[in-house]
Short mmCIF file of C-alpha atoms in Angstrom, two decimals:
data_model
loop_
_atom_site.label_atom_id
_atom_site.label_comp_id
_atom_site.label_asym_id
_atom_site.label_seq_id
_atom_site.Cartn_x
_atom_site.Cartn_y
_atom_site.Cartn_z
CA UNK A 1 -9.86 81.61 -27.10
CA UNK A 2 -11.27 84.88 -28.42
CA UNK A 3 -13.52 85.64 -31.34
CA UNK A 4 -12.32 84.24 -34.64
CA UNK A 5 -13.33 83.80 -38.27
CA UNK A 6 -13.88 80.07 -38.87
CA UNK A 7 -14.82 80.17 -42.58
CA UNK A 8 -15.31 82.62 -45.45
CA UNK A 9 -17.65 82.10 -48.40
CA UNK A 10 -18.77 83.88 -51.56
CA UNK A 11 -20.69 83.19 -54.73
CA UNK A 12 -20.77 85.16 -57.97
CA UNK A 13 -24.22 83.83 -58.90
CA UNK A 14 -27.56 83.78 -57.12
CA UNK A 15 -27.73 80.58 -55.08
CA UNK A 16 -28.83 79.88 -51.53
CA UNK A 17 -25.50 78.44 -50.39
CA UNK A 18 -22.04 79.89 -50.90
CA UNK A 19 -18.89 77.82 -51.39
CA UNK A 20 -16.10 78.20 -48.84
CA UNK A 21 -12.96 80.02 -49.95
CA UNK A 22 -9.39 80.29 -48.70
CA UNK A 23 -9.99 84.03 -48.36
CA UNK A 24 -12.40 86.78 -49.40
CA UNK A 25 -11.64 90.42 -50.13
CA UNK A 26 -13.90 93.06 -48.64
CA UNK A 27 -14.28 96.27 -50.65
CA UNK A 28 -15.18 99.48 -48.78
CA UNK A 29 -18.74 100.55 -49.48
CA UNK A 30 -19.43 97.52 -51.70
CA UNK A 31 -19.11 94.18 -49.93
CA UNK A 32 -17.33 90.96 -50.88
CA UNK A 33 -15.39 91.14 -54.16
CA UNK A 34 -17.03 88.87 -56.72
CA UNK A 35 -20.08 88.11 -54.56
CA UNK A 36 -23.52 88.51 -56.13
CA UNK A 37 -24.67 90.69 -53.19
CA UNK A 38 -21.84 93.24 -53.48
CA UNK A 39 -22.86 96.77 -54.39
CA UNK A 40 -23.86 100.19 -53.15
CA UNK A 41 -27.58 99.51 -53.73
CA UNK A 42 -29.60 96.43 -52.75
CA UNK A 43 -28.88 93.17 -54.54
CA UNK A 44 -31.25 90.79 -52.76
CA UNK A 45 -33.89 89.97 -55.37
CA UNK A 46 -36.97 90.71 -53.23
CA UNK A 47 -35.57 94.08 -52.17
CA UNK A 48 -34.59 95.00 -55.74
CA UNK A 49 -38.19 94.28 -56.76
CA UNK A 50 -39.45 96.69 -54.06
CA UNK A 51 -36.99 99.53 -54.75
CA UNK A 52 -33.66 98.99 -56.54
CA UNK A 53 -32.34 102.36 -55.32
CA UNK A 54 -32.33 101.35 -51.63
CA UNK A 55 -28.88 101.42 -49.99
CA UNK A 56 -27.33 97.98 -49.58
CA UNK A 57 -27.25 97.40 -45.82
CA UNK A 58 -26.64 93.68 -46.47
CA UNK A 59 -23.18 93.74 -48.09
CA UNK A 60 -21.67 91.13 -45.77
CA UNK A 61 -23.62 88.39 -43.95
CA UNK A 62 -22.04 86.98 -40.78
CA UNK A 63 -23.31 83.96 -38.88
CA UNK A 64 -22.12 82.37 -35.65
CA UNK A 65 -20.87 78.79 -35.90
CA UNK A 66 -22.48 78.07 -32.53
CA UNK A 67 -25.85 78.13 -34.36
CA UNK A 68 -24.76 75.06 -36.34
CA UNK A 69 -24.21 73.17 -33.07
CA UNK A 70 -27.62 74.31 -31.83
CA UNK A 71 -29.51 73.14 -34.92
CA UNK A 72 -27.50 69.88 -34.97
CA UNK A 73 -29.03 69.02 -31.58
CA UNK A 74 -32.43 69.29 -33.34
CA UNK A 75 -31.27 66.92 -36.12
CA UNK A 76 -30.11 69.38 -38.81
CA UNK A 77 -26.71 69.33 -40.53
CA UNK A 78 -25.53 72.85 -41.41
CA UNK A 79 -21.98 73.82 -42.38
CA UNK A 80 -20.27 77.14 -43.12
CA UNK A 81 -21.70 78.77 -46.26
CA UNK A 82 -24.83 76.61 -46.27
CA UNK A 83 -27.10 79.47 -45.15
CA UNK A 84 -25.56 81.94 -47.59
CA UNK A 85 -23.27 83.73 -45.15
CA UNK A 86 -19.98 85.29 -46.18
CA UNK A 87 -18.24 85.03 -42.82
CA UNK A 88 -18.71 82.31 -40.21
CA UNK A 89 -17.58 83.25 -36.70
CA UNK A 90 -16.90 81.60 -33.38
CA UNK A 91 -16.59 83.03 -29.89
CA UNK A 92 -18.65 86.20 -30.38
CA UNK A 93 -22.36 86.69 -29.67
CA UNK A 94 -23.24 88.40 -32.94
CA UNK A 95 -26.96 88.62 -32.14
CA UNK A 96 -26.32 90.59 -28.93
CA UNK A 97 -24.26 93.31 -30.62
CA UNK A 98 -25.81 96.76 -30.95
CA UNK A 99 -26.42 98.37 -34.32
CA UNK A 100 -23.38 100.38 -35.36
CA UNK A 101 -20.83 98.00 -33.84
CA UNK A 102 -17.59 97.92 -35.82
CA UNK A 103 -16.13 94.46 -36.31
CA UNK A 104 -12.40 94.43 -37.05
CA UNK A 105 -11.69 91.28 -39.07
CA UNK A 106 -8.04 90.29 -39.33
CA UNK A 107 -5.40 92.91 -40.05
CA UNK A 108 -7.35 95.49 -42.07
CA UNK A 109 -11.02 94.81 -42.78
CA UNK A 110 -13.76 96.54 -40.79
CA UNK A 111 -17.52 96.07 -41.16
CA UNK A 112 -20.31 98.00 -39.47
CA UNK A 113 -23.22 95.95 -38.15
CA UNK A 114 -26.50 97.14 -39.70
CA UNK A 115 -29.02 94.60 -38.41
CA UNK A 116 -30.37 91.07 -38.35
CA UNK A 117 -30.82 88.77 -41.29
CA UNK A 118 -34.48 88.06 -41.79
CA UNK A 119 -34.73 84.28 -42.29
CA UNK A 120 -36.92 83.34 -45.26
CA UNK A 121 -38.68 80.28 -46.70
CA UNK A 122 -35.57 79.39 -48.70
CA UNK A 123 -34.17 77.99 -45.44
CA UNK A 124 -36.96 75.39 -45.40
CA UNK A 125 -36.30 74.64 -49.07
CA UNK A 126 -32.68 73.91 -48.06
CA UNK A 127 -33.74 71.63 -45.17
CA UNK A 128 -37.44 71.25 -44.31
CA UNK A 129 -38.14 72.40 -40.75
CA UNK A 130 -34.90 74.38 -40.39
CA UNK A 131 -36.67 77.74 -40.56
CA UNK A 132 -38.38 77.02 -37.21
CA UNK A 133 -34.93 76.55 -35.67
CA UNK A 134 -33.64 79.97 -36.76
CA UNK A 135 -36.88 81.96 -36.48
CA UNK A 136 -39.16 81.55 -33.51
CA UNK A 137 -41.66 83.49 -31.45
CA UNK A 138 -41.28 84.03 -27.70
CA UNK A 139 -44.29 83.59 -25.41
CA UNK A 140 -44.75 87.37 -25.35
CA UNK A 141 -44.96 87.41 -29.16
CA UNK A 142 -41.43 88.73 -29.77
CA UNK A 143 -39.91 87.34 -32.97
CA UNK A 144 -36.39 85.95 -32.49
CA UNK A 145 -34.18 85.87 -35.60
CA UNK A 146 -31.06 83.72 -35.22
CA UNK A 147 -29.79 83.45 -38.83
CA UNK A 148 -26.95 85.93 -38.40
CA UNK A 149 -26.33 89.61 -38.88
CA UNK A 150 -25.78 91.93 -41.82
CA UNK A 151 -23.14 94.60 -42.25
CA UNK A 152 -21.54 97.09 -44.59
CA UNK A 153 -17.83 97.36 -45.34
CA UNK A 154 -16.17 100.41 -43.76
CA UNK A 155 -12.57 99.44 -44.50
CA UNK A 156 -11.59 96.86 -47.08
CA UNK A 157 -9.12 94.03 -46.73
CA UNK A 158 -8.63 90.31 -47.01
CA UNK A 159 -10.38 88.00 -44.52
CA UNK A 160 -9.34 84.39 -43.90
CA UNK A 161 -10.30 81.57 -41.58
CA UNK A 162 -8.33 81.96 -38.36
CA UNK A 163 -8.43 85.78 -38.43
CA UNK A 164 -9.26 87.38 -35.11
CA UNK A 165 -12.39 89.46 -34.62
CA UNK A 166 -12.46 92.54 -32.41
CA UNK A 167 -15.75 94.30 -31.65
CA UNK A 168 -15.77 98.07 -31.18
CA UNK A 169 -19.06 99.11 -29.62
CA UNK A 170 -20.63 102.41 -30.68
CA UNK A 171 -20.95 105.32 -28.29
CA UNK A 172 -24.33 106.11 -26.81
CA UNK A 173 -27.16 103.85 -25.74
CA UNK A 174 -27.38 100.25 -26.92
CA UNK A 175 -29.49 100.07 -30.11
CA UNK A 176 -30.81 96.50 -30.44
CA UNK A 177 -30.52 94.93 -33.86
CA UNK A 178 -33.59 94.94 -36.08
CA UNK A 179 -34.12 93.13 -39.37
CA UNK A 180 -32.62 94.72 -42.46
#
């Protein structure tokens, strides 16, 4: 089986988790229709406090369902939408994609990968100890962020569970994802 959307989630108010939906509509240049993080400029509260004119590189948050299985082995129960993602995926290594990758979601929607989600303390408020499962340091000191990727909407459209995902890699050298 190829890459697929397993769940879609959105929330019109600031909350850590997002309820699952039957579908979400992506709006080009804005994000998820009706989601609190949609917009041309940053919507994440800490980033608004720093500079509200920054471009919103975090319009759509995607997370791989395989992470839920991984954290379950460590005793944590996480379901789609629990970590605030808009799109839950299966069968695609999101964290290995280069910056600039285009993800074709279903029939019309396309998002461009901008970087990694930077896991924050709210994850531990959700489930104590979970942050250490999605953010760890390698022996060489490298920080590994596993809480999904962020993207911007290039082409709008409706996205539903069961939609296929096709990755279109950018030309040029591989640019590893950094936090955004």
